Structure formats: C-alpha cells, structure tokens
mmCIF file of C-alpha atoms in Angstrom:
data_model
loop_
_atom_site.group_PDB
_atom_site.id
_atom_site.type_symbol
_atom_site.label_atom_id
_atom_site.label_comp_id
_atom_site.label_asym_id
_atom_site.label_seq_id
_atom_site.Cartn_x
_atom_site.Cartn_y
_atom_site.Cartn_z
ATOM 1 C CA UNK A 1 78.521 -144.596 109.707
ATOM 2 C CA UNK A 2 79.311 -141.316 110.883
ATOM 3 C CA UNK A 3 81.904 -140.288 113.553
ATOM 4 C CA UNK A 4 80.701 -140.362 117.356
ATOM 5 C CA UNK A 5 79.937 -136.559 118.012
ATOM 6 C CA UNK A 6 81.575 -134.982 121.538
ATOM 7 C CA UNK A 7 79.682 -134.379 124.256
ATOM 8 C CA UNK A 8 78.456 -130.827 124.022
ATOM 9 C CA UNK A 9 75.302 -128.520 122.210
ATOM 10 C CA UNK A 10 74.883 -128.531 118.303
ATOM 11 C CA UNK A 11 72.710 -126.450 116.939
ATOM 12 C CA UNK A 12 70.022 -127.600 114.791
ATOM 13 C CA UNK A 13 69.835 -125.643 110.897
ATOM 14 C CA UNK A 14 66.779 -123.847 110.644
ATOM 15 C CA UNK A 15 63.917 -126.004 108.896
ATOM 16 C CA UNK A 16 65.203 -129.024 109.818
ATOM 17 C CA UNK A 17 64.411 -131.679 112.625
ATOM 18 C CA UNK A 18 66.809 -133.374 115.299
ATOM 19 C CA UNK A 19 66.321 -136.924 116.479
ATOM 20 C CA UNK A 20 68.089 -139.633 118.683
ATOM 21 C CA UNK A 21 67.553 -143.119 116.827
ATOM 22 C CA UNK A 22 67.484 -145.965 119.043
ATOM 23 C CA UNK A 23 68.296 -149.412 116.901
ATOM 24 C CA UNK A 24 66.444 -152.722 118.492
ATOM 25 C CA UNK A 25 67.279 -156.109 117.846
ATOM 26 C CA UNK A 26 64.572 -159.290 119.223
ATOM 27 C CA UNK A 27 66.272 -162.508 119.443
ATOM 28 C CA UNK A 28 63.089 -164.483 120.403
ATOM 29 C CA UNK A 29 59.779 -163.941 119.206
ATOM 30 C CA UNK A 30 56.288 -163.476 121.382
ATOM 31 C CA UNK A 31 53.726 -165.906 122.089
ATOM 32 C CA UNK A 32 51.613 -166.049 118.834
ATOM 33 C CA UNK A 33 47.885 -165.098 119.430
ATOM 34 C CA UNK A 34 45.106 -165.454 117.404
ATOM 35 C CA UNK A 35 44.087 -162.114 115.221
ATOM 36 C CA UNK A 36 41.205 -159.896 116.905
ATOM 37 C CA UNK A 37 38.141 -160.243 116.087
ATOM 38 C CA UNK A 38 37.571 -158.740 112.014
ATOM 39 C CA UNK A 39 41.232 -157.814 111.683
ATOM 40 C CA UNK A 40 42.697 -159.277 108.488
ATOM 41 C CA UNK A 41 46.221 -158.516 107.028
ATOM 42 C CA UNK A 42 46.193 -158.241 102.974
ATOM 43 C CA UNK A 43 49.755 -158.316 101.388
ATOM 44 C CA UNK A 44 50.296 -155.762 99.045
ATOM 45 C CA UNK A 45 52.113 -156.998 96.198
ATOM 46 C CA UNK A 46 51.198 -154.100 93.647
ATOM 47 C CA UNK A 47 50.241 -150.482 95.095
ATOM 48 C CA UNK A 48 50.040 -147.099 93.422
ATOM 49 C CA UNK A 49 52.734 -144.370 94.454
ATOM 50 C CA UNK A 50 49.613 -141.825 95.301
ATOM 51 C CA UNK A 51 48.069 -144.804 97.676
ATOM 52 C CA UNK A 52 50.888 -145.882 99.538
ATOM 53 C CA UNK A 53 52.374 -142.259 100.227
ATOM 54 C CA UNK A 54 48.434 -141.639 101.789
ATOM 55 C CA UNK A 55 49.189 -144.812 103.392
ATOM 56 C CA UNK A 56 52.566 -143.901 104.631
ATOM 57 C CA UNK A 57 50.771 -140.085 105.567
ATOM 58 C CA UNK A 58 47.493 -141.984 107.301
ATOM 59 C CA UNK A 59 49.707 -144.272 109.601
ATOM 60 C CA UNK A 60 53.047 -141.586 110.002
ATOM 61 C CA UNK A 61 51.924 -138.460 110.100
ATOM 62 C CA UNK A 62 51.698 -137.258 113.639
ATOM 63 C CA UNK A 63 54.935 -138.811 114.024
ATOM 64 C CA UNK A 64 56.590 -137.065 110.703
ATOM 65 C CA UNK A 65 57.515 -139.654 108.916
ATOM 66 C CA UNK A 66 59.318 -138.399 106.032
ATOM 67 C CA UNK A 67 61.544 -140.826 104.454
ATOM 68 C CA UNK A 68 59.151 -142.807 101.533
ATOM 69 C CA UNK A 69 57.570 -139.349 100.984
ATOM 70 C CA UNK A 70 60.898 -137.645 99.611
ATOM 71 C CA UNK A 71 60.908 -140.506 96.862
ATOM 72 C CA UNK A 72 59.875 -139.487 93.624
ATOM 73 C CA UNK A 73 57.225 -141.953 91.922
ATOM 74 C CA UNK A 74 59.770 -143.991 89.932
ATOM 75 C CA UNK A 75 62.117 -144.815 92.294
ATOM 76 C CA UNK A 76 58.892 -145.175 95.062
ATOM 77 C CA UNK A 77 57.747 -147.638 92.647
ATOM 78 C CA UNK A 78 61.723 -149.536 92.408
ATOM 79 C CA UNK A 79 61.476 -149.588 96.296
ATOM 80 C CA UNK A 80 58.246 -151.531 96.386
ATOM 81 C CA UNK A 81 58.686 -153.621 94.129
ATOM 82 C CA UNK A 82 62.238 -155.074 95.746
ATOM 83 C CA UNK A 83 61.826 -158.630 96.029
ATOM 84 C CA UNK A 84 63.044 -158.155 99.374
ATOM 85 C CA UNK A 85 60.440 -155.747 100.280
ATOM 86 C CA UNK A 86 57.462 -157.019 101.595
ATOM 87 C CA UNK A 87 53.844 -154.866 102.503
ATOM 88 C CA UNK A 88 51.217 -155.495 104.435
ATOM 89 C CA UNK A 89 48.246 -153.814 105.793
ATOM 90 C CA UNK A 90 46.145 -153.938 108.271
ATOM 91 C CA UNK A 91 42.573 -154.668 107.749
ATOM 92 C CA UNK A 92 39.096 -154.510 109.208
ATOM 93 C CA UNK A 93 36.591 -154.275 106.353
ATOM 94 C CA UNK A 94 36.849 -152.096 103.977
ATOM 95 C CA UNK A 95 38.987 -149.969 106.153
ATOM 96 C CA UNK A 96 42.661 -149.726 106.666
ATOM 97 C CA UNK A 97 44.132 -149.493 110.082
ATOM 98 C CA UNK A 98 47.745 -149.734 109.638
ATOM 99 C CA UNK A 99 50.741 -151.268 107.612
ATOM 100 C CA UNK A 100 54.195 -152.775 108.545
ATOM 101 C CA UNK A 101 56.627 -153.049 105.794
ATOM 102 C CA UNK A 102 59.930 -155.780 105.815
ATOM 103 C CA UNK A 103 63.436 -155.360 104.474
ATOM 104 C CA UNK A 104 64.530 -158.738 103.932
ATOM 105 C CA UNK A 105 67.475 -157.725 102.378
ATOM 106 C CA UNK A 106 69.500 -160.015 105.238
ATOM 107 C CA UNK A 107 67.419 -163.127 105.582
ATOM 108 C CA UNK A 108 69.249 -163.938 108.769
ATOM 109 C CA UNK A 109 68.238 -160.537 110.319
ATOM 110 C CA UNK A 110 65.717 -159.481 108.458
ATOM 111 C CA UNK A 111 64.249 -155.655 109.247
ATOM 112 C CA UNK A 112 60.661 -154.264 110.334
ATOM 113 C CA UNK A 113 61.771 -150.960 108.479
ATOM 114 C CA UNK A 114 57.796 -149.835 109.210
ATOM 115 C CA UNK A 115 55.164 -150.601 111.715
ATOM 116 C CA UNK A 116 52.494 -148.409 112.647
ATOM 117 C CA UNK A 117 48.626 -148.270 113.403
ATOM 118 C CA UNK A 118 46.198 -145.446 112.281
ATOM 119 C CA UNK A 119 45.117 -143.107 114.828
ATOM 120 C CA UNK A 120 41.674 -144.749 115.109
ATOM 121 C CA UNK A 121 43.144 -148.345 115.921
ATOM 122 C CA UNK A 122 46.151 -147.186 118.312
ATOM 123 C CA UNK A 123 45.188 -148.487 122.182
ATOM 124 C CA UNK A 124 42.964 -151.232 121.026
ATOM 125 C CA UNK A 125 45.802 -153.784 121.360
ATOM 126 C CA UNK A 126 46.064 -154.589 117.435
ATOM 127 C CA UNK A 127 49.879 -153.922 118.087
ATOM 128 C CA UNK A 128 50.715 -156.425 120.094
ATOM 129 C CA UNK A 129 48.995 -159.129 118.424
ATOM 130 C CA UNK A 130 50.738 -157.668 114.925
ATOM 131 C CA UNK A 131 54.487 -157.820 116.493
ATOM 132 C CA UNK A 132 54.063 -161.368 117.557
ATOM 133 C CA UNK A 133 52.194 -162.248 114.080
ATOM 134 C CA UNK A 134 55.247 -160.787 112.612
ATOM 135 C CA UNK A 135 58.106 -162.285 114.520
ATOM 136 C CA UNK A 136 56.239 -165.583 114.241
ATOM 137 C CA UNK A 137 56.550 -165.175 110.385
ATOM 138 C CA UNK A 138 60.150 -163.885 110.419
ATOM 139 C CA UNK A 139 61.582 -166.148 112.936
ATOM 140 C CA UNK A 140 59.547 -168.960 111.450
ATOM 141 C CA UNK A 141 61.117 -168.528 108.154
ATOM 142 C CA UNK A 142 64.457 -168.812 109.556
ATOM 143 C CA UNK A 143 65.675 -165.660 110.636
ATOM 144 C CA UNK A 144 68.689 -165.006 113.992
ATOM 145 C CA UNK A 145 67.171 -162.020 114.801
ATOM 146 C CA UNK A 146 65.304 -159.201 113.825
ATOM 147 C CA UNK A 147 66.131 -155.467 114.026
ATOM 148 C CA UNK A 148 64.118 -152.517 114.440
ATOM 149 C CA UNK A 149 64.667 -148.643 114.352
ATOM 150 C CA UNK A 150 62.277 -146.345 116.784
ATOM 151 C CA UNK A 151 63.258 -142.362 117.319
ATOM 152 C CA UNK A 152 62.082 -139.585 119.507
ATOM 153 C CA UNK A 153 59.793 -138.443 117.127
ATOM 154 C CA UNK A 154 57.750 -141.755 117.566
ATOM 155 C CA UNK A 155 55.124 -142.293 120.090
ATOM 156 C CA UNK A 156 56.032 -141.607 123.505
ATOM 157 C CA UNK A 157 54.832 -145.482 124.047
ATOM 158 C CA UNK A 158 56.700 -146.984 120.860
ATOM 159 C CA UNK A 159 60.132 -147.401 122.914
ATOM 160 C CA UNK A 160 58.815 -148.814 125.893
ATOM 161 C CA UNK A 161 55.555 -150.679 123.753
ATOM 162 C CA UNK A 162 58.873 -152.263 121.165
ATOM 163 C CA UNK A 163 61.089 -153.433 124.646
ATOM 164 C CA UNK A 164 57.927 -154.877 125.732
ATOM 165 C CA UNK A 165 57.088 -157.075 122.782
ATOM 166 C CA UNK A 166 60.907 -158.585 123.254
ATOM 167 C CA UNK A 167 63.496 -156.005 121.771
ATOM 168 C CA UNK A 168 66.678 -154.328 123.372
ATOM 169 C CA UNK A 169 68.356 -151.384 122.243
ATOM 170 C CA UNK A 170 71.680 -152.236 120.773
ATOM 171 C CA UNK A 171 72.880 -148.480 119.782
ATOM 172 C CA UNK A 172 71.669 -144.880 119.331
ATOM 173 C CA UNK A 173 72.386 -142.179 116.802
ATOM 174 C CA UNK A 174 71.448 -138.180 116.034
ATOM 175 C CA UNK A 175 69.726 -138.070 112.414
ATOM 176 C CA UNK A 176 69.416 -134.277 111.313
ATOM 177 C CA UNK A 177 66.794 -133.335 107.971
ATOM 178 C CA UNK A 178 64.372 -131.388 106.910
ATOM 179 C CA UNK A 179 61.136 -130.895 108.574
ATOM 180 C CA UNK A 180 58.515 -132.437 105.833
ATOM 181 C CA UNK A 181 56.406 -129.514 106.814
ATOM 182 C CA UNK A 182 58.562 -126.529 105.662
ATOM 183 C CA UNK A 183 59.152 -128.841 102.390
ATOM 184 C CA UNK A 184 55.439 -129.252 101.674
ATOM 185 C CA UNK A 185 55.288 -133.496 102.106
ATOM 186 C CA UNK A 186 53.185 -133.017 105.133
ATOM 187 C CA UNK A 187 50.967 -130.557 106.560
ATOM 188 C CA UNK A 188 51.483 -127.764 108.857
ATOM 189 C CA UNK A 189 49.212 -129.049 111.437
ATOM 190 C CA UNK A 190 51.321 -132.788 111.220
ATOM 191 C CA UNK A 191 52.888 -133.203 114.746
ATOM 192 C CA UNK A 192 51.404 -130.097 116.333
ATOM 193 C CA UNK A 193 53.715 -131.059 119.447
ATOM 194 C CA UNK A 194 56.848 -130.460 117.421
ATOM 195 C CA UNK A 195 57.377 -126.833 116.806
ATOM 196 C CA UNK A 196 58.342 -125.510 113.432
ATOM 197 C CA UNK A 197 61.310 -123.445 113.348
#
C-alpha cells in the first residue's frame, strides 16, 4: 500500500484521471427477495474477450471503467477463467441488463470486484434485489464478510445506494491513471461530465 499523502494540492498529470476510493465491508446480508418479474441471472462460465469487454463497456462506461479493458486478450482470458472468479449477468430475455463479477480469492471475505446495471435498467430497483441475491449467496456459502470498492467516478447514488444495502466504509485512497479516453479503450463522449484534460 502506498504511503498516506500530506494534506495539501497535487496536481493531476495531464491525460490522466484522479479518484478517492472508498473500500466497504457488509457484515450482514439483506433480506432476500424474490427476483422481479422476467429477470434471470445466467452464470457465465465461458465468455469471449470481445463480449465481455462490450459487457464491461455496456454496464461501465459512463462511469469509466477502465481496469478489464487495459488487459490484453490472453491474460483477459487467464482472469476469467480463475477458479476464483465468478460472472454473472443479468437477464431479461434476450437482453442483458447488467453483470456483477466475484473475487473469491478469500473465501472468508470474499469480494464483489464488479456490480453494475445498464443504463436502461438503472432506477427500476433490479439493484437492490441483486445485492441481497448476492450477499445471500456469499454469506450463505460461508463467508465473515464481504468487501466492496466504490470511487468518485461511480454514480453519484452508488455510495449512498452500497451503505444502504448494509456496507460501511472502512478506508479511502487517491488512485491516479490514465483517462481510457485519451488511450482509445473508451469513447470520447464516455462520461461527458468528466472533462478531458
């Protein structure tokens, strides 16, 4: 981990992106519910490179997720196919309306290292129902706790939408990179509320 920075200004290299990372931890699942109405998940135990990183781009882009995009297809492939990496989406149809991936990598605190809705199904209260089906499955298979990263590129709702559901903020940190605009992994018009510098 790196050191605790001073209190002061820092600047920012040009290209490149600034957030404050808040780490959760939930101790005690929700109230399980019963799915909506049509909503299915499917677990994805085999999945292309080129249709998870549209996946990954359908669900993350307006909040710039970068990380899984900056993998090149073999080791994409090594990540998803981790035993202790486990992928679902979220279904209604034909069509797909979010994911949420696990890092089980520490069965006693297992991670939700992704969990996001499409545009289209954000506000319908699929969320909700998903974090409790999920805790119910982690806790249920024995886990302490589980943790949970959100940052101030997110949703303006994910902070307050993830202490609702049951989690507390244990820490925060500053994460500098590069924008995934200025290196081509998402489009210019991704996050149009973030400036480009």
């Amino acid at each position: 981990m790196s050191p605790a920075l001073d209190a002061g200004e820092y600047r920012v290299p040009q290209g490149h992106l600034a957030v404050v990372v808040t780490h959760l931890i939930c101790r005690h699942p929700l109230p399980v519910t019963p799915p909506p109405a049509g909503i299915t998940l499917q677990v994805e135990n085999s999945i292309a490179p080129g249709t998870y990183r549209r996946l990954f781009r359908m669900v993350g882009r307006d909040w710039l997720w970068t990380s899984r995009l900056m993998l090149e297809d073999d080791a994409l492939v090594s990540a998803l196919l981790d035993p202790a990496v486990a992928l679902y989406t979220v279904r209604s149809g034909e069509s797909t309306l979010g994911m949420v991936e696990l890092d089980l990598n520490d069965s006693g605190i297992p991670r939700i290292a992704f969990f996001g809705l499409t545009p289209e199904a954000a506000g319908r209260g699929l969320g909700r129902w998903l974090m409790a089906h999920f805790q119910a499955l982690l806790f249920g298979g024995g886990a302490e706790a589980i943790r949970l990263d959100t940052c101030t590129l997110d949703s303006p709702h994910a902070l307050r939408f993830y202490i609702g559901t049951g989690f507390e903020a244990e820490r925060r940190e500053i994460r500098i990179f590069p924008d995934p605009r200025a290196l081509g992994l998402l489009d210019e018009d991704a996050a149009p509320y973030v400036p480009r510098l």
